[in-house]
Tab-separated table of C-alpha atoms in Angstrom:
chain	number	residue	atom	x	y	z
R	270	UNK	CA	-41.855	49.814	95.793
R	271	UNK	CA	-39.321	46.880	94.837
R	272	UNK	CA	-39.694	46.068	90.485
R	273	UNK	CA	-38.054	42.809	89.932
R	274	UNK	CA	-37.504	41.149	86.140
R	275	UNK	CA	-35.832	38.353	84.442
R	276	UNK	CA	-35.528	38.622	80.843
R	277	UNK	CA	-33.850	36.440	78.352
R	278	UNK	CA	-31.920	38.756	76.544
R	279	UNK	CA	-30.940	42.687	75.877
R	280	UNK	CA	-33.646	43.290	73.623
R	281	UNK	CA	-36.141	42.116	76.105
R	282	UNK	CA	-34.973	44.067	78.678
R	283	UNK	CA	-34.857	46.955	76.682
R	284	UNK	CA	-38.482	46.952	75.556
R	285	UNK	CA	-39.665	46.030	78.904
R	286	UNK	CA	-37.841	49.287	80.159
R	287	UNK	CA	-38.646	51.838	77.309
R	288	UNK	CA	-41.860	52.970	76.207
R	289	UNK	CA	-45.035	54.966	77.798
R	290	UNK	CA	-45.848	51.360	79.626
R	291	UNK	CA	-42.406	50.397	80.403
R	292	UNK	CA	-40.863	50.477	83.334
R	293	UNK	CA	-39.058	53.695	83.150
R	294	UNK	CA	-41.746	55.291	82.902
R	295	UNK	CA	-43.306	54.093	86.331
R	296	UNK	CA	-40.015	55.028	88.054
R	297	UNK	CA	-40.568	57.992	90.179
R	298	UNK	CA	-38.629	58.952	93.512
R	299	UNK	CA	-37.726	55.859	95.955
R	300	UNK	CA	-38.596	53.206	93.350
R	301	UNK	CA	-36.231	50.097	93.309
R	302	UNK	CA	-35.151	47.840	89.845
R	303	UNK	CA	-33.730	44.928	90.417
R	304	UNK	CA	-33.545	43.286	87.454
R	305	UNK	CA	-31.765	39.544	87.315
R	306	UNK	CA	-31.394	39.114	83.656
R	307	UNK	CA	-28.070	38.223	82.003
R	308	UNK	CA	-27.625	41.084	79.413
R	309	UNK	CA	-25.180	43.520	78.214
R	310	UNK	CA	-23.704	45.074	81.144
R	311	UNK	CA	-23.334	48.547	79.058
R	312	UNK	CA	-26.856	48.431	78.259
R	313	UNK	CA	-27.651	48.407	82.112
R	314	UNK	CA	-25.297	50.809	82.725
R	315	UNK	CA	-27.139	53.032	80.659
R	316	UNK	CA	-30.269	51.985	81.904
R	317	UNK	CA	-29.342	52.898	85.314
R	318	UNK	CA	-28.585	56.368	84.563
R	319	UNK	CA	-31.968	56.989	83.697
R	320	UNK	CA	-33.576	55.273	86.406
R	321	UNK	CA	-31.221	57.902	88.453
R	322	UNK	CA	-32.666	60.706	86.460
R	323	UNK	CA	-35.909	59.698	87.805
R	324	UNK	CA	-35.298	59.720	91.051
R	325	UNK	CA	-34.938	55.980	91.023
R	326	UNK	CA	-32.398	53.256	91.808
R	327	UNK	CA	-31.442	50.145	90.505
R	328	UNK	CA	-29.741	46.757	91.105
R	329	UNK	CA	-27.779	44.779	88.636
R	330	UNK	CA	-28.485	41.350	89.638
R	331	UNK	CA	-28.313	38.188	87.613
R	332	UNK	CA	-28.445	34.833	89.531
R	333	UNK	CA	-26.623	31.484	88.676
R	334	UNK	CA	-26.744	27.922	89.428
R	335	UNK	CA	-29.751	26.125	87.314
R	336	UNK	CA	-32.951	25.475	87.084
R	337	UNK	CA	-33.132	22.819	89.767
R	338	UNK	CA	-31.353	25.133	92.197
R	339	UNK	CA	-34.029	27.647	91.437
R	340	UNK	CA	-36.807	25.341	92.217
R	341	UNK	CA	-35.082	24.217	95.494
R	342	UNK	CA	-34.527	27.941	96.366
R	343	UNK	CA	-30.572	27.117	96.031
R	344	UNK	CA	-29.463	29.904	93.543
R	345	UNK	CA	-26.565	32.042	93.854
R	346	UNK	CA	-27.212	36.018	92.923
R	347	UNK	CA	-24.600	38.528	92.213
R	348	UNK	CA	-25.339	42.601	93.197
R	349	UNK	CA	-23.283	45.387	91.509
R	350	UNK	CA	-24.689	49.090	92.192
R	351	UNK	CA	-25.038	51.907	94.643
R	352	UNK	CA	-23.024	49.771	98.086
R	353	UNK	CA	-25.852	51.197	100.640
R	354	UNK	CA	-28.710	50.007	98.444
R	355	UNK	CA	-27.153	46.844	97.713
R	356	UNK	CA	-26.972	46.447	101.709
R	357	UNK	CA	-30.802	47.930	101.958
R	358	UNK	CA	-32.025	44.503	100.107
R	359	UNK	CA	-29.444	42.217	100.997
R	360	UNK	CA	-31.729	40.472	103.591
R	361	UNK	CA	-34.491	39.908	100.724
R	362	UNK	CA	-32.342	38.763	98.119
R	363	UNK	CA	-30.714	36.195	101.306
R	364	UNK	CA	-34.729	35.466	101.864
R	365	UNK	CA	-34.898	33.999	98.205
R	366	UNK	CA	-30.894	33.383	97.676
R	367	UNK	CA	-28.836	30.882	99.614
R	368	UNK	CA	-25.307	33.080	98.472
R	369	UNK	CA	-25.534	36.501	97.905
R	370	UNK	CA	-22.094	38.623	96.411
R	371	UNK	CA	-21.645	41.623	95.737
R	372	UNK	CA	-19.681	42.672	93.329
R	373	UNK	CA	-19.433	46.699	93.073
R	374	UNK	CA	-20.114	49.331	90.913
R	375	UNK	CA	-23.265	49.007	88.559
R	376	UNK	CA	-21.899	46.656	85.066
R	377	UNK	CA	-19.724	44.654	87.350
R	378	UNK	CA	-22.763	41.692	88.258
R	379	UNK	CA	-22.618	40.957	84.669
R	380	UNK	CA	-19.048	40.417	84.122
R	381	UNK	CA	-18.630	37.395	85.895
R	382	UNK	CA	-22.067	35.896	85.494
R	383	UNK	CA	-21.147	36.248	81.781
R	384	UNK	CA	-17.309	34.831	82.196
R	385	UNK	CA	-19.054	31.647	84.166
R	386	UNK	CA	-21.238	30.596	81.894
R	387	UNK	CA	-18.376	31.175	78.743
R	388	UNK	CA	-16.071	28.210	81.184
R	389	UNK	CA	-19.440	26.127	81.262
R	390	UNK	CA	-18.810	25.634	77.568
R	391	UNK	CA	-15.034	24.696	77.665
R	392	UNK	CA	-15.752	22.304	80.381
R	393	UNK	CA	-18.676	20.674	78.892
R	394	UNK	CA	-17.042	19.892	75.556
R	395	UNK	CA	-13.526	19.177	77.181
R	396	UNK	CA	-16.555	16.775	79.209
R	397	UNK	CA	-17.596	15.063	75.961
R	398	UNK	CA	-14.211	14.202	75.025
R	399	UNK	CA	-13.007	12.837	77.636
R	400	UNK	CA	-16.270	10.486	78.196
R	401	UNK	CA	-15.545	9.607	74.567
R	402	UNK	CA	-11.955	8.155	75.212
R	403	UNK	CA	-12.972	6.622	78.295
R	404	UNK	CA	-15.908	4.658	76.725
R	405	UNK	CA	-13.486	3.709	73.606
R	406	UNK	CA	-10.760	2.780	76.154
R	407	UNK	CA	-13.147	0.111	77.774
R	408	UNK	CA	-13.292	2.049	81.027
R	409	UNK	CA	-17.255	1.852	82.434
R	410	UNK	CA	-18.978	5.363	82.186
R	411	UNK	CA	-20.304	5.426	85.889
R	412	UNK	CA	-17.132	4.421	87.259
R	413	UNK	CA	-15.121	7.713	85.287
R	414	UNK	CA	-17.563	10.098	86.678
R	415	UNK	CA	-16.751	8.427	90.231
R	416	UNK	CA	-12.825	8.829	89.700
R	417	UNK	CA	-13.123	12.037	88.043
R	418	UNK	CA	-15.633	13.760	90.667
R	419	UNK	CA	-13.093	12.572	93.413
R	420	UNK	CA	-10.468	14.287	91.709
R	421	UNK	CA	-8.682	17.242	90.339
R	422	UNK	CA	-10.384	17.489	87.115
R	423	UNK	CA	-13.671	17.791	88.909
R	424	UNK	CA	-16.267	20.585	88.301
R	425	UNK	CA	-19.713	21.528	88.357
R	426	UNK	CA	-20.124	21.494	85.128
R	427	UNK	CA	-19.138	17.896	85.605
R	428	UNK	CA	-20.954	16.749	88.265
R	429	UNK	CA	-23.839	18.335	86.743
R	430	UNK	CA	-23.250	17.759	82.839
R	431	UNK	CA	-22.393	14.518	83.014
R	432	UNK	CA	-25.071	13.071	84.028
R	433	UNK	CA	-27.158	14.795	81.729
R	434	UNK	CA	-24.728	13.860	79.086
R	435	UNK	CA	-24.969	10.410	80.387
R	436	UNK	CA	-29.350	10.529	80.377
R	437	UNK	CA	-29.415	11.775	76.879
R	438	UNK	CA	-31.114	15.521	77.963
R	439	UNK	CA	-28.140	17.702	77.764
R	440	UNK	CA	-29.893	20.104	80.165
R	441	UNK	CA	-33.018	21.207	78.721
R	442	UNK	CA	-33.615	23.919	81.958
R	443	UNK	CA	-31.220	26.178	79.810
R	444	UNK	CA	-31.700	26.493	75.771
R	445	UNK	CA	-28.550	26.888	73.602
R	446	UNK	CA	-29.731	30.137	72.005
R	447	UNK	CA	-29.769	31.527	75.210
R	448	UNK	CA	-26.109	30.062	75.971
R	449	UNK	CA	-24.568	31.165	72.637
R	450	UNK	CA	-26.228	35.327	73.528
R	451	UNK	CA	-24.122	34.769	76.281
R	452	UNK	CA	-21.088	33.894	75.118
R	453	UNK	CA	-21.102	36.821	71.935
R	454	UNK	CA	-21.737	39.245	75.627
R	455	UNK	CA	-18.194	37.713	76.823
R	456	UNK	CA	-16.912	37.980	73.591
R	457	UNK	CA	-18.358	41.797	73.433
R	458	UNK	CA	-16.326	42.253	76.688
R	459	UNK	CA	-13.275	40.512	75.873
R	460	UNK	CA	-13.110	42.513	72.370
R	461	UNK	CA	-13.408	46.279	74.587
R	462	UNK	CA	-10.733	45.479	76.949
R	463	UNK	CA	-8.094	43.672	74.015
R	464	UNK	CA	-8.290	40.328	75.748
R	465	UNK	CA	-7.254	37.456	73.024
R	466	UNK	CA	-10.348	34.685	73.636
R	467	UNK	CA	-8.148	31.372	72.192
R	468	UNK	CA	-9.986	28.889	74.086
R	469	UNK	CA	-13.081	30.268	74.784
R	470	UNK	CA	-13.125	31.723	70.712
R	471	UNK	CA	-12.803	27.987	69.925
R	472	UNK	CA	-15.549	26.848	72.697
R	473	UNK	CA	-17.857	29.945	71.502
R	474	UNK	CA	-17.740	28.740	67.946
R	475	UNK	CA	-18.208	25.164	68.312
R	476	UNK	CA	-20.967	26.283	70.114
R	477	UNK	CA	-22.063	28.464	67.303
R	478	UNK	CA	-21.970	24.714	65.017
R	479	UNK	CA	-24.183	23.367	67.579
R	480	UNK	CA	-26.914	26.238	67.432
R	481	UNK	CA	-26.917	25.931	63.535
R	482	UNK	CA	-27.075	21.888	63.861
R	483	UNK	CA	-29.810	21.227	66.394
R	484	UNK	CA	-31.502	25.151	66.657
R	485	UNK	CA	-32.612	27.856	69.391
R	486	UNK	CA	-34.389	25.567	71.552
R	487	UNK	CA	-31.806	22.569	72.171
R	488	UNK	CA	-30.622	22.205	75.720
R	489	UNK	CA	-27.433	23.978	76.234
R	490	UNK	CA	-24.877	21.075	76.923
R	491	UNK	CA	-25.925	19.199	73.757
R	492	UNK	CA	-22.182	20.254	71.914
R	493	UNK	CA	-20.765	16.810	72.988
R	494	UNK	CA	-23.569	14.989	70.886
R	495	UNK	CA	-21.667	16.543	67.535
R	496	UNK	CA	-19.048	14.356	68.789
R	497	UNK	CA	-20.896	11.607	69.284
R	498	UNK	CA	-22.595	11.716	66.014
R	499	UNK	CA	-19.509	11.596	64.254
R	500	UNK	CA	-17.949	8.670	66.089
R	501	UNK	CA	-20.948	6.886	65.711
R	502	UNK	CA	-21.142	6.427	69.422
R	503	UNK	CA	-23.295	7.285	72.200
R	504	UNK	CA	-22.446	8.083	75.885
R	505	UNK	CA	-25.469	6.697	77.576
R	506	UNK	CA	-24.576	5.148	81.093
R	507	UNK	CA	-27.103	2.826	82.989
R	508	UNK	CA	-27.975	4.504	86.308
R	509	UNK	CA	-28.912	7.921	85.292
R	510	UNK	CA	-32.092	7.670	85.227
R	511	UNK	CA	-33.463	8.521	87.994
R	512	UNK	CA	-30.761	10.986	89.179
R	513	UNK	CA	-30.943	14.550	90.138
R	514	UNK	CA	-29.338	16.835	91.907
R	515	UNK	CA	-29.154	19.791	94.545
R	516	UNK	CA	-26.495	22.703	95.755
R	517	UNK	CA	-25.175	22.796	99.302
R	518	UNK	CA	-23.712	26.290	99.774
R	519	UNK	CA	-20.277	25.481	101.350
R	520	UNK	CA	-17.887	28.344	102.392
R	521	UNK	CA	-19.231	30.348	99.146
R	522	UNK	CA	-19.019	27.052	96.987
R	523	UNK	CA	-21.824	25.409	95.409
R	524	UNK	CA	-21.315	21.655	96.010
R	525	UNK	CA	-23.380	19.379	94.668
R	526	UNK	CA	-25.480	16.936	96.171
R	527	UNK	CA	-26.638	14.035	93.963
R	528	UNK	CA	-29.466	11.755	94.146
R	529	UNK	CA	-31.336	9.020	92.818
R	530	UNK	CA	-28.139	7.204	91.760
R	531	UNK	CA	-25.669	5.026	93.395
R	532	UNK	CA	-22.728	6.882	95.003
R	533	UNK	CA	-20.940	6.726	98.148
R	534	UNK	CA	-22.467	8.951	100.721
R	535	UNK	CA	-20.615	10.717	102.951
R	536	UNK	CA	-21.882	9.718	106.711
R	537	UNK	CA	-24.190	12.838	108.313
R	538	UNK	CA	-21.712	13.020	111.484
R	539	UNK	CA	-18.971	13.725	109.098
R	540	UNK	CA	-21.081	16.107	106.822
R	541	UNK	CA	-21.757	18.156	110.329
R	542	UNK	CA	-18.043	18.256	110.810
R	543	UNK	CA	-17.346	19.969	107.830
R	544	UNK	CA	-20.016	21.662	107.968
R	545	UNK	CA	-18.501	23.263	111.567
């Protein structure tokens, strides 16, 4: 028997494992956890240990890439654990997963889900401020998200965020509470292994002012809006309406594919080119 779960935080996970209902107690020999939530990776190595003692095994698994890539079946999913397990389920979690990495021992999974989503923050606020200047400077919103996405300061964050930004919604798949429990797990990380956090610390706290200013349940790239409030100007864009988006899996990358706005589209025969 396979036991999959995705839980919104280390408490959750915790009293879904403990308990006389829980999961560890339905463990018994052969049983497989693979659990994709985002949580404290010393919690799950804990965890694992007695799912072991059981005669059990687990996965650490969390998955990336956003709601709408979840929908379209176009998440990415990291596995950290036993290396011949990991390999036993591979061709499930590549059933459900367009990329699937593996990462290595058991706590490792988490490490860099965790990291990722800390750089979402820097580049969505670093996002709002330059949108800001732009719009000030007279430049047309649209057209800096075309320059920008066709050059080096491009990122999914970007291509993603500022739309959103640009709609008004700020990403509502993904709630800032949940955002913020990340970033105190990076910061939990950063503080066991003495790494100084200087621009995430900054990015995790003005994160913290957004929490406290708009509450649990905001969507998770609504920082900018602070900025906007206080300049008393809003970084709506005709042409967002309608748009959405979607990941192409390219070489291990997720690019993004955009639609229902106006963009130039690359021609299919060149796509399949690329693509080779």
């Amino acid at each position: 028997d396979v036991v999959f779960t995705a839980l919104p935080m280390p408490p959750h996970v915790r009293s879904v494992f403990e308990g006389e209902t829980g999961l560890l107690a339905g463990i018994s020999e052969g049983k497989i956890w693979i659990d994709h939530s985002t949580t404290d990776y010393e919690q799950t190595e804990e965890m694992n240990e007695q799912v072991k003692g059981k005669g059990g095994r687990m996965v650490e698994a969390p998955v990336t890439g956003g709601l709408e890539a979840l929908k379209k079946g176009q998440m990415t999913v990291f596995m950290a654990g036993e290396k011949d397990l990991a390999d036993e389920v591979r061709p499930m979690l590549e059933d459900i997963y367009c990329n699937v990495i593996y990462t290595g021992r058991m706590g490792t999974a988490l490490i860099p889900k965790v990291l990722s989503n800390m750089l979402t923050c820097v580049h969505n606020l670093a996002m709002g401020e330059v949108f800001m200047i732009a719009k000030r400077a007279g430049v047309d919103m649209k057209t800096c998200f075309d320059c920008i996405r066709a050059s080096s300061g491009n990122s999914f964050v970007f291509e993603t965020g500022g739309p959103m930004l640009m709609q008004g919604t700020y990403d509502p798949s993904f709630s800032l509470a949940l955002q913020c429990k990340d970033n105190r797990l990076g910061y939990q990380i950063a503080t066991k292994h003495k790494v100084p956090m200087e621009i995430l610390g900054h990015a995790m706290q003005t994160y913290n002012r957004a929490l406290y200013k708009y509450g649990d349940e905001a969507p998770c790239y609504i920082a900018p809006k602070m900025l906007e409030e206080a300049l008393n100007t809003d970084l709506r864009s005709n042409g967002f309406e309608n748009w959405s988006y979607s990941i192409q899996n390219v070489d291990g990358s997720s690019v993004i594919r955009h639609h229902g706005i106006d963009i130039k589209r690359t021609p299919k025969q060149e796509l399949s080119d690329f693509e080779v």
